[in-house]
XYZ file of C-alpha atoms in Angstrom:
653
model
C 115.680 66.573 72.357
C 118.574 68.696 73.568
C 118.447 72.219 74.900
C 119.541 74.997 72.566
C 122.316 77.392 73.550
C 120.339 80.560 73.044
C 118.378 82.275 75.777
C 114.565 82.274 75.467
C 114.527 86.068 75.253
C 116.979 86.145 72.349
C 115.132 83.295 70.731
C 111.865 85.205 71.072
C 113.442 88.397 69.713
C 114.804 86.541 66.724
C 111.329 85.129 66.060
C 109.750 88.575 66.283
C 112.290 90.275 64.052
C 112.497 87.631 61.349
C 110.567 88.273 58.147
C 110.568 84.597 57.194
C 109.945 81.659 59.529
C 111.548 78.243 59.346
C 108.773 76.028 60.669
C 108.949 72.299 61.044
C 105.145 72.276 60.894
C 103.597 73.126 57.538
C 100.170 73.491 59.150
C 101.429 76.008 61.707
C 103.312 77.921 59.012
C 100.065 78.130 57.084
C 98.306 79.440 60.188
C 100.956 82.037 60.895
C 100.884 83.236 57.305
C 97.136 83.711 57.751
C 97.885 85.536 61.009
C 100.389 87.892 59.349
C 98.045 88.504 56.443
C 95.105 89.153 58.748
C 97.088 91.782 60.689
C 96.849 94.061 57.673
C 93.058 93.817 57.678
C 92.387 94.480 61.353
C 90.987 92.650 64.337
C 87.772 91.453 62.691
C 89.645 89.111 60.363
C 91.859 87.860 63.197
C 88.816 87.180 65.359
C 87.184 85.249 62.567
C 90.281 83.144 61.889
C 91.016 82.272 65.523
C 88.193 79.766 65.862
C 86.891 79.668 62.307
C 84.503 76.701 61.807
C 86.484 75.411 58.781
C 89.585 75.317 61.014
C 87.797 73.715 63.979
C 86.375 71.028 61.707
C 89.819 69.978 60.461
C 91.928 69.698 63.608
C 94.641 67.066 63.707
C 97.609 66.222 65.889
C 100.398 68.199 64.265
C 103.309 67.488 66.571
C 104.502 66.024 69.871
C 106.796 67.844 72.307
C 108.965 65.300 74.148
C 111.250 66.075 77.048
C 109.383 65.483 80.308
C 109.795 62.292 82.321
C 106.489 62.444 84.151
C 102.856 63.465 83.743
C 102.549 66.990 82.317
C 100.180 68.738 84.730
C 100.221 72.363 83.598
C 100.669 74.446 80.447
C 100.913 78.204 79.922
C 101.381 80.428 76.859
C 103.607 83.491 76.990
C 101.838 86.806 76.444
C 102.890 86.949 72.787
C 101.983 83.297 72.174
C 105.492 82.418 70.988
C 106.567 80.267 73.943
C 104.787 77.426 75.709
C 105.754 76.651 79.330
C 105.039 73.282 80.954
C 105.377 71.749 84.412
C 105.477 68.068 85.290
C 105.791 65.369 87.921
C 109.504 65.333 87.034
C 109.863 68.777 88.718
C 111.055 70.347 85.457
C 109.876 73.636 84.001
C 110.348 73.426 80.226
C 110.019 76.252 77.706
C 109.113 75.259 74.158
C 108.981 76.709 70.690
C 105.968 74.700 69.511
C 106.230 76.063 65.974
C 109.575 74.312 65.514
C 108.651 71.560 67.988
C 111.806 72.401 69.886
C 112.788 72.669 73.533
C 114.197 76.115 74.332
C 115.184 75.607 77.930
C 114.719 73.134 80.739
C 114.872 74.453 84.302
C 115.326 72.041 87.187
C 113.163 73.832 89.722
C 114.362 71.936 92.803
C 110.731 71.281 93.691
C 110.402 67.842 95.262
C 106.692 67.400 94.594
C 104.554 67.228 91.470
C 104.291 70.604 89.748
C 100.674 71.727 89.393
C 100.854 75.288 88.062
C 103.110 77.563 85.995
C 102.384 81.242 85.292
C 104.187 83.957 83.354
C 104.058 87.186 85.342
C 102.494 90.039 83.360
C 104.588 92.955 82.084
C 107.815 91.036 82.713
C 108.583 90.546 79.015
C 107.727 86.893 79.649
C 110.934 86.449 81.629
C 109.461 85.782 85.088
C 107.640 82.512 85.708
C 106.042 81.378 88.972
C 105.617 77.685 89.805
C 103.619 75.800 92.424
C 103.936 72.188 93.516
C 102.945 69.405 95.866
C 105.904 70.232 98.108
C 103.802 73.155 99.483
C 106.171 75.594 97.788
C 105.817 78.505 95.366
C 108.869 79.692 93.438
C 109.650 82.499 91.022
C 112.266 82.128 88.280
C 113.944 84.532 85.880
C 114.401 82.467 82.723
C 116.973 84.953 81.378
C 119.192 84.646 84.421
C 122.620 83.060 84.129
C 121.455 80.707 86.881
C 117.753 80.211 86.082
C 117.482 77.258 88.505
C 118.035 79.666 91.405
C 114.654 81.085 92.356
C 114.235 84.826 92.834
C 111.447 84.347 95.351
C 110.280 81.418 97.405
C 107.281 80.850 99.659
C 106.304 77.765 101.634
C 103.625 79.371 103.808
C 100.991 76.896 102.632
C 100.402 73.993 104.988
C 99.571 71.585 102.172
C 99.993 71.139 98.430
C 99.717 74.245 96.248
C 97.360 73.531 93.353
C 97.036 76.748 91.321
C 98.508 80.186 90.751
C 96.795 83.263 89.308
C 97.975 86.610 87.959
C 96.256 89.882 87.010
C 97.144 91.775 83.804
C 97.516 95.071 85.678
C 99.618 93.656 88.543
C 103.192 92.872 87.483
C 104.443 92.165 90.997
C 101.497 90.537 92.776
C 100.215 87.004 92.235
C 97.940 84.593 94.101
C 97.975 80.933 95.111
C 95.385 78.349 96.137
C 96.391 75.490 98.419
C 94.849 72.369 99.866
C 95.262 73.862 103.336
C 92.191 75.923 102.409
C 94.150 79.159 102.093
C 94.522 81.711 99.324
C 97.746 83.718 99.539
C 98.499 87.114 98.009
C 102.217 87.410 97.256
C 104.274 90.435 96.226
C 107.736 89.455 95.003
C 109.062 92.979 95.633
C 108.736 92.433 99.361
C 111.200 90.517 101.478
C 109.479 87.299 102.509
C 110.194 85.086 105.498
C 107.840 82.146 105.521
C 105.497 81.690 108.461
C 106.641 84.897 110.049
C 104.165 86.885 112.149
C 105.311 89.994 110.285
C 104.230 88.635 106.904
C 100.662 89.367 105.894
C 100.127 87.127 102.878
C 96.972 85.125 103.651
C 93.892 86.541 101.983
C 91.222 83.859 102.474
C 91.025 80.873 104.807
C 88.201 78.530 103.797
C 88.689 76.316 106.850
C 87.502 79.156 109.086
C 84.078 79.120 107.400
C 83.514 75.586 106.150
C 85.455 73.042 108.213
C 89.083 71.966 108.790
C 88.941 69.719 105.699
C 88.222 72.565 103.265
C 90.692 72.797 100.372
C 91.273 75.498 97.786
C 91.656 73.710 94.448
C 91.855 76.493 91.862
C 91.898 80.257 91.475
C 91.435 82.889 88.747
C 91.430 86.686 88.519
C 88.925 88.620 86.419
C 90.969 90.059 83.509
C 88.876 93.254 83.277
C 87.760 93.830 86.869
C 90.904 92.530 88.569
C 89.521 93.266 92.018
C 87.396 90.116 91.601
C 89.029 86.800 92.360
C 87.359 83.405 91.846
C 88.140 80.391 94.047
C 87.141 76.754 93.597
C 87.224 74.301 96.498
C 86.570 70.641 97.285
C 82.847 71.319 97.071
C 80.552 72.382 94.194
C 80.470 76.114 95.036
C 82.424 78.622 92.949
C 83.196 81.725 94.988
C 83.959 85.208 93.677
C 85.490 87.620 96.196
C 85.914 91.358 95.951
C 89.458 91.627 97.262
C 89.017 95.338 97.934
C 86.999 94.267 100.968
C 89.549 91.705 102.124
C 92.531 92.262 104.351
C 95.612 90.087 104.392
C 96.671 88.471 107.644
C 99.621 86.471 108.850
C 99.610 82.783 108.021
C 101.752 82.209 111.099
C 99.031 83.189 113.553
C 96.564 80.729 114.958
C 93.389 80.599 112.883
C 91.313 81.100 115.980
C 93.076 84.376 116.659
C 93.032 85.850 113.194
C 91.276 84.475 110.099
C 90.812 87.547 107.971
C 87.091 88.070 108.536
C 85.152 88.285 105.272
C 82.215 90.724 105.056
C 79.015 89.038 103.897
C 78.687 91.352 100.914
C 82.263 90.628 99.818
C 81.597 87.262 98.182
C 79.055 85.695 95.805
C 78.584 81.947 95.465
C 77.621 80.111 92.270
C 76.280 76.571 92.096
C 73.894 74.583 89.848
C 70.376 74.630 91.245
C 70.012 70.844 91.434
C 73.008 70.744 93.798
C 72.270 73.774 95.966
C 68.512 73.077 96.246
C 68.686 71.358 99.641
C 71.146 73.429 101.624
C 71.937 72.255 105.123
C 74.359 73.475 107.777
C 75.460 69.879 108.208
C 78.702 69.239 106.287
C 78.779 65.771 104.735
C 81.215 63.971 102.488
C 81.230 65.645 99.058
C 82.452 63.815 95.957
C 82.183 66.925 93.784
C 84.996 69.451 93.641
C 85.828 72.292 91.290
C 88.936 71.273 89.377
C 89.299 74.478 87.338
C 87.667 77.833 86.774
C 88.397 80.785 84.517
C 86.811 84.066 83.436
C 86.014 84.874 79.833
C 88.009 87.587 78.035
C 85.472 90.308 78.870
C 85.165 89.309 82.535
C 81.394 88.803 82.334
C 81.289 85.013 82.746
C 82.859 82.313 84.869
C 83.574 78.897 83.353
C 83.710 76.056 85.909
C 84.803 72.438 85.477
C 83.256 70.408 88.283
C 84.655 67.045 89.284
C 82.150 64.145 89.227
C 79.778 66.442 87.342
C 79.752 68.690 84.265
C 81.058 72.028 82.991
C 79.055 75.186 83.750
C 79.047 78.838 82.731
C 77.755 81.476 85.144
C 76.628 84.891 83.929
C 78.161 87.214 86.510
C 75.858 90.162 85.793
C 72.520 88.415 85.237
C 72.731 85.264 87.350
C 69.842 84.625 89.721
C 69.089 82.110 92.414
C 67.507 78.850 91.241
C 63.799 78.978 90.421
C 61.802 75.813 91.034
C 58.146 76.817 90.974
C 57.225 80.138 89.425
C 54.311 79.779 87.045
C 53.647 82.687 84.648
C 50.513 84.786 84.962
C 47.459 83.107 83.510
C 44.408 84.783 82.067
C 41.362 83.056 80.675
C 42.088 82.791 76.949
C 39.809 83.810 74.122
C 37.566 80.774 73.464
C 37.884 81.379 69.727
C 41.639 80.819 69.902
C 43.390 77.798 68.485
C 43.934 74.808 70.742
C 47.442 74.052 71.874
C 48.758 70.498 71.582
C 48.466 69.453 75.187
C 48.219 65.733 74.637
C 50.673 63.766 76.721
C 51.479 60.642 74.655
C 51.690 58.489 77.776
C 48.883 60.013 79.779
C 45.843 59.320 77.633
C 45.031 63.004 77.861
C 42.867 64.998 75.498
C 43.202 68.513 74.180
C 41.741 71.124 76.474
C 39.361 73.535 74.768
C 40.484 76.375 77.039
C 44.199 76.006 76.323
C 45.105 78.432 73.585
C 48.304 80.096 72.531
C 49.693 82.488 69.985
C 52.859 80.397 69.813
C 50.916 77.210 69.018
C 49.690 78.831 65.816
C 53.214 79.503 64.556
C 54.285 76.789 62.187
C 57.895 75.718 62.425
C 60.026 76.335 59.313
C 60.434 73.237 57.174
C 64.063 72.658 58.189
C 63.244 72.985 61.904
C 60.261 70.689 61.517
C 62.610 68.067 60.089
C 64.907 68.466 63.092
C 61.924 68.065 65.413
C 60.776 64.885 63.639
C 64.301 63.478 63.806
C 64.505 64.306 67.521
C 61.140 62.654 68.131
C 62.356 59.528 66.379
C 65.496 59.394 68.515
C 63.324 59.923 71.603
C 60.996 57.064 70.689
C 63.980 54.766 70.123
C 65.468 55.735 73.512
C 68.493 57.434 71.934
C 68.260 60.320 74.370
C 71.734 61.766 73.779
C 71.003 62.136 70.052
C 67.485 63.419 70.727
C 68.831 66.194 72.963
C 71.510 67.080 70.393
C 68.871 67.348 67.674
C 66.419 69.450 69.683
C 69.298 71.738 70.757
C 70.318 72.221 67.126
C 66.705 73.017 66.233
C 66.489 75.600 69.024
C 69.735 77.211 67.835
C 68.672 77.329 64.177
C 65.024 78.331 64.612
C 64.116 81.907 63.718
C 61.833 82.100 66.780
C 61.691 80.397 70.157
C 59.354 77.419 70.048
C 57.922 76.080 73.321
C 57.434 72.658 71.703
C 61.161 72.249 71.072
C 62.004 73.145 74.671
C 59.420 70.782 76.077
C 60.476 67.932 73.807
C 64.035 68.416 74.987
C 62.799 68.441 78.594
C 61.159 65.061 77.939
C 64.439 63.665 76.646
C 66.302 65.018 79.689
C 63.823 63.421 82.071
C 64.173 60.038 80.411
C 67.976 60.150 80.132
C 68.557 61.103 83.790
C 72.269 61.915 83.764
C 73.537 64.148 86.580
C 71.567 67.396 86.475
C 69.230 66.275 83.677
C 66.027 66.531 85.712
C 66.911 70.078 86.707
C 67.772 70.911 83.075
C 64.312 69.576 82.157
C 62.735 71.817 84.799
C 64.518 74.835 83.300
C 63.233 73.928 79.838
C 59.696 73.596 81.228
C 59.967 77.112 82.643
C 61.162 78.397 79.263
C 58.273 76.683 77.474
C 55.789 78.219 79.916
C 57.273 81.697 79.528
C 56.789 81.334 75.783
C 53.333 79.789 76.145
C 51.545 80.160 79.532
C 48.707 77.950 78.268
C 50.863 74.938 77.461
C 49.216 72.195 79.533
C 51.874 69.600 78.904
C 54.533 72.012 80.185
C 52.592 72.400 83.466
C 52.420 68.613 83.760
C 56.122 68.027 83.035
C 57.089 70.789 85.435
C 55.148 69.082 88.223
C 56.775 65.746 87.398
C 60.283 67.232 87.382
C 59.647 68.943 90.737
C 58.662 65.598 92.208
C 61.761 63.866 90.834
C 63.925 66.663 92.232
C 62.625 65.811 95.702
C 60.231 68.748 96.009
C 56.829 67.028 96.452
C 55.179 70.093 98.004
C 56.072 72.229 94.978
C 54.970 69.421 92.672
C 51.612 69.227 94.460
C 51.113 72.990 94.181
C 52.006 72.928 90.489
C 49.596 70.073 89.755
C 46.767 71.768 91.647
C 47.359 74.931 89.638
C 47.215 72.888 86.416
C 43.787 71.544 87.418
C 42.587 75.009 88.402
C 43.672 76.464 85.099
C 42.494 73.536 82.979
C 39.533 71.917 84.816
C 38.884 69.323 82.119
C 42.202 67.683 83.039
C 41.141 66.901 86.610
C 40.320 63.292 85.697
C 43.081 62.863 83.127
C 44.844 59.541 83.678
C 48.316 61.058 83.684
C 47.267 63.780 86.154
C 45.639 61.212 88.471
C 48.745 59.004 88.437
C 51.048 61.951 89.124
C 48.803 63.074 91.969
C 49.048 59.579 93.453
C 52.852 59.598 93.177
C 53.035 62.986 94.891
C 50.856 61.845 97.807
C 52.893 58.674 98.292
C 56.120 60.654 98.187
C 54.911 63.208 100.731
C 53.902 60.395 103.086
C 57.256 58.580 102.902
C 59.634 61.558 102.727
C 59.561 62.568 106.447
C 60.300 59.045 107.701
C 62.968 58.582 105.025
C 64.666 61.817 106.046
C 64.542 60.839 109.713
C 66.063 57.460 108.822
C 68.882 59.193 106.948
C 69.568 61.490 109.891
C 69.872 58.480 112.204
C 71.982 56.448 109.775
C 75.442 55.517 111.128
C 76.831 55.847 107.586
C 75.550 59.425 107.392
C 77.109 60.133 110.783
C 80.404 58.675 109.599
C 80.478 60.862 106.479
C 79.309 63.997 108.248
C 81.977 66.582 108.979
C 80.139 68.770 111.472
C 78.430 72.071 110.803
C 79.554 75.007 108.704
C 79.591 78.570 109.964
C 76.554 80.838 109.785
C 78.322 82.928 107.136
C 79.014 79.915 104.916
C 75.422 78.736 105.219
C 74.188 82.222 104.295
C 76.438 82.392 101.212
C 75.389 78.925 100.050
C 71.705 79.739 100.426
C 72.253 82.804 98.215
C 74.135 80.860 95.517
C 73.408 81.898 91.911
C 72.398 79.415 89.223
C 74.179 78.542 85.988
C 73.576 79.949 82.525
C 74.833 77.073 80.361
C 75.837 73.451 80.869
C 78.211 71.256 78.848
C 77.943 67.484 79.159
C 79.918 64.559 77.804
C 83.387 64.368 79.327
C 84.360 62.428 82.449
C 86.073 64.227 85.339
C 86.479 61.912 88.312
C 90.077 60.677 88.465
C 92.190 63.850 88.664
C 91.440 67.147 90.362
C 93.536 69.293 87.998
C 91.335 68.888 84.930
C 90.888 72.182 83.089
C 88.244 73.762 80.860
C 88.821 76.829 78.698
C 87.153 79.174 76.256
C 88.270 78.898 72.637
C 87.883 81.762 70.169
C 87.978 85.520 70.631
C 84.273 85.521 71.492
C 84.437 82.283 73.475
C 82.277 80.526 70.903
C 83.677 77.120 71.863
C 84.475 75.353 75.143
C 87.335 72.833 75.383
C 88.228 70.336 78.124
C 90.008 67.043 78.677
C 88.521 63.818 79.952
C 89.340 60.627 81.852
C 88.813 58.607 78.649
C 91.960 60.039 77.035
C 89.978 62.399 74.782
C 89.542 66.132 74.652
C 86.176 67.640 73.843
C 85.100 70.740 71.944
C 81.590 72.073 72.627
C 79.701 74.639 70.576
C 78.435 77.458 72.776
C 75.279 78.298 70.803
C 73.733 74.845 71.084
C 75.707 73.376 73.988
C 76.344 70.313 71.816
C 79.635 68.494 71.446
C 81.277 69.712 68.261
C 84.058 67.128 68.168
C 86.066 64.677 70.249
C 89.749 63.864 69.714
C 91.996 61.162 71.179
C 94.903 62.942 72.892
C 96.317 60.698 75.646
C 96.639 57.015 76.434
C 94.803 57.541 79.740
C 93.680 61.036 80.843
C 93.755 64.514 79.318
C 94.093 67.184 82.017
C 95.127 70.301 80.071
C 93.623 71.699 76.871
C 95.092 75.140 76.306
C 94.110 77.147 73.204
C 96.653 79.527 71.701
C 95.744 83.187 72.403
C 95.616 84.123 68.696
C 95.894 81.062 66.443
C 93.647 78.090 65.846
C 96.099 75.916 67.723
C 95.828 73.926 70.940
C 98.256 72.234 73.283
C 97.101 69.210 75.296
C 98.720 67.158 78.043
C 97.891 64.587 80.687
C 99.161 61.276 81.997
C 101.472 60.780 79.019
C 104.919 62.356 79.367
C 104.548 64.564 76.299
C 102.574 67.513 74.933
C 100.476 67.297 71.788
C 100.058 70.241 69.424
C 96.827 70.425 67.412
C 96.267 72.513 64.278
C 93.869 72.434 61.305
C 94.696 70.227 58.339
C 95.613 72.158 55.223
C 93.418 70.078 52.916
C 89.720 69.302 53.176
C 90.295 65.820 54.502
C 87.820 63.927 56.620
C 88.164 65.072 60.273
C 89.376 62.498 62.751
C 86.417 62.759 65.117
C 85.990 60.197 67.858
C 82.593 58.506 68.204
C 80.093 60.921 66.558
C 77.212 58.781 67.852
C 78.113 59.510 71.456
C 78.947 56.016 72.717
C 81.979 57.258 74.651
C 79.798 60.023 76.079
C 77.374 57.437 77.439
C 80.274 55.458 78.897
C 81.661 58.586 80.557
C 78.388 59.211 82.371
C 78.381 55.627 83.618
C 81.944 56.103 84.912
C 80.895 59.182 86.868
C 78.347 57.071 88.727
C 80.974 54.449 89.599
C 82.712 54.209 92.946
C 85.702 56.594 92.606
C 87.894 54.090 94.474
C 87.192 51.355 91.907
C 89.828 52.605 89.479
C 92.920 50.988 88.065
C 96.315 51.352 89.679
C 97.761 53.473 86.893
C 95.430 56.380 87.464
C 94.714 55.944 91.169
C 97.724 58.005 92.199
C 96.485 60.886 90.068
C 93.258 61.603 91.944
C 94.883 64.628 93.564
C 96.960 65.546 90.555
C-alpha cells in the first residue's frame, strides 16, 4: 500500500470538514453515522454507544492494515481518534487512516532497535510524536515537517532499552520514559539536551538504587486527572505510584552512588496482590513475574495492571488496603430461636450446629439466582471449576442482595481449581461470606483451610480454634479434626523446610542480594487488589497491554500468547468473549477513544481493525467452554525457556 501525497494534517482537516465520508468499511461508516447522530443528543448517548452490549456481542475483524515488515509492538490513537500510529521491529513509524484502511505516511525513524512505544504529544494538534526503541533512544518527530524523518529532539540517556513513554494531558512539552536500566526520565523538548551531560537533570527515579542493579522499569503511565501521580511497573510484581511533586530530577551522568534522587518514604505507594506480597523478605530472589503494562482509568481513580506470568488486576487508588488474612467479624451468641444456617460441609461429615443462626440464611434466593446456583453446583461436582466460577460470579452480579452462600460456593470452586492466586481469591470470598453472615460455620472452616494452603499455619490454627470456641458442637467434627491434624503437621515441618530452602544452593544461585530498607518498607505496605481478571496467557513477551474499554470502563481488553484477545466484563469479572487476532501472540489491544472499534497487533506484521457486524449474525467467539483458558493456565506454569524458536526472541519485546 503506497503512501499518499497529502500531509496527515491536511488529511485530518479534510476528514473533519467533510460532510460526507467515503469509507471503505461499511461497518465503520455505520458506526460513525451513529457517532454523528449521537452528537446531537449529548454525551449520554455517546457513552452508551461506545461499548454498547449489542455492539460488543457482534465484533468481527473488519479490516487489515498492511505496511510493516516486522512485529507491530505499539499502537496509539490521535486525540481526535482519526489517525492511528504504529511502531514496529522494522523501525518504521506509520500513520494510518483506519476508516479507509489506508496508510497516510511512513516515517523511517532511523532507530536501529525494535520500536516499543509511540505517543502523540498533547496539545500539539497531533503533529508531534515521540518514539522509544531498543536502541536506548527516544526521538521526537514533527509529522508535518518537510523532513519528518529528521527528529526534533533526541535522547539516549538510558543505559538500556527504552520500553515505554508516557504523556500528561496538561503538559504539552514534558513527557516521561521507562527503561530497562531501571530509570525513569522526565524530558522537556523545549530545553536544549546533551545526552549524559552533568548539566542535564532528566532522571526522576532510579529503581536500581532501591532494589538491586538488575531492576528494570518496564512500563509507565500518568494519571489523567491528577497528573502529579505517575505509575511505574518493573520486572517484579509491584506497581508503584509516585507523587512527582516530591521528586527531584538529577543528572543521569553522575554516578548512582553520588546522586540517586532520594525518594521520600511518603512519596510512593506500592500495589501488589496479597498472595504475592504475603511473605515479604529483604532477600531479592529471581522473579518470573513482571508488570508488562499499566494504565489509569479515565477518572484517575483506578490502576489497571497486566502482570506477566500471572493475571490482570485493578487497584482502587482511594480505597485500597493492605491484604487481610485473618480478621474474623465480631461474634455474639445468637438467639436460640433463630433459624439454623446450612453449615454442613459435604466432605466433612459435619452436622448443623444449633447455635449457628443468621438473618441472611433465612433469605431465599430469587428463582433465577437459585437456578444459577444449582448450575454452578453441578459444574462443581463434575470438576468443571472454570464454568462453576463463571456461573457463581454471574449469580452474584445478578442477585438483588449479597448472598454468603454464593460467595462461599465460589470460594470452594477456587480452592479446587488452584490456578495462580485462586486460593487467595477463595480467602477473600470467605471473608465476604463472613461479613455477610458471621455465624456461617462453613465459611470459618474454609477460611482456615485457605490460610493453611497459603502457607499461614499459625493463622489457620487460630481460625480453627475460634471456630470451635464459637461452635462447640463442631469440636469432634471429622472435617475439623482432619484440618487440625493437617495444621499441626504443617507447623512441625515448616521450620525445617524453610531452613532447608535457605541453605539450598539453587536458592543461593537465584538470590540477588538484599533490597534497601526503603524498598522493604514500601513492599510491606503494599495495597491489595480490587478486581482480578483471569484467562489470558502472558509469559512470552513483556510488552503485553491491557486497557479499559467503554466510557465507564465497563470492559477490560488484553491480548494473549495464544493469538487471541480477550474481553472481560467488569461487573462479574467473567470473560465476555475471545477472538482470534494473530497467528502467534497478541500484544496490543487498543480501543478507539469514542467508537466501538479496536485495533490489535502482535507478532504478525499487520494491524487488525475490529468493529461490530451490522446484522445480528452469530458472533465469532473462540471457545465459549473455556478450553483455551485452561490451556493458558497450564502454559503459565511451564518453564518459560521451553518455548518455540519463533517466539523466543520476543520475550523482551
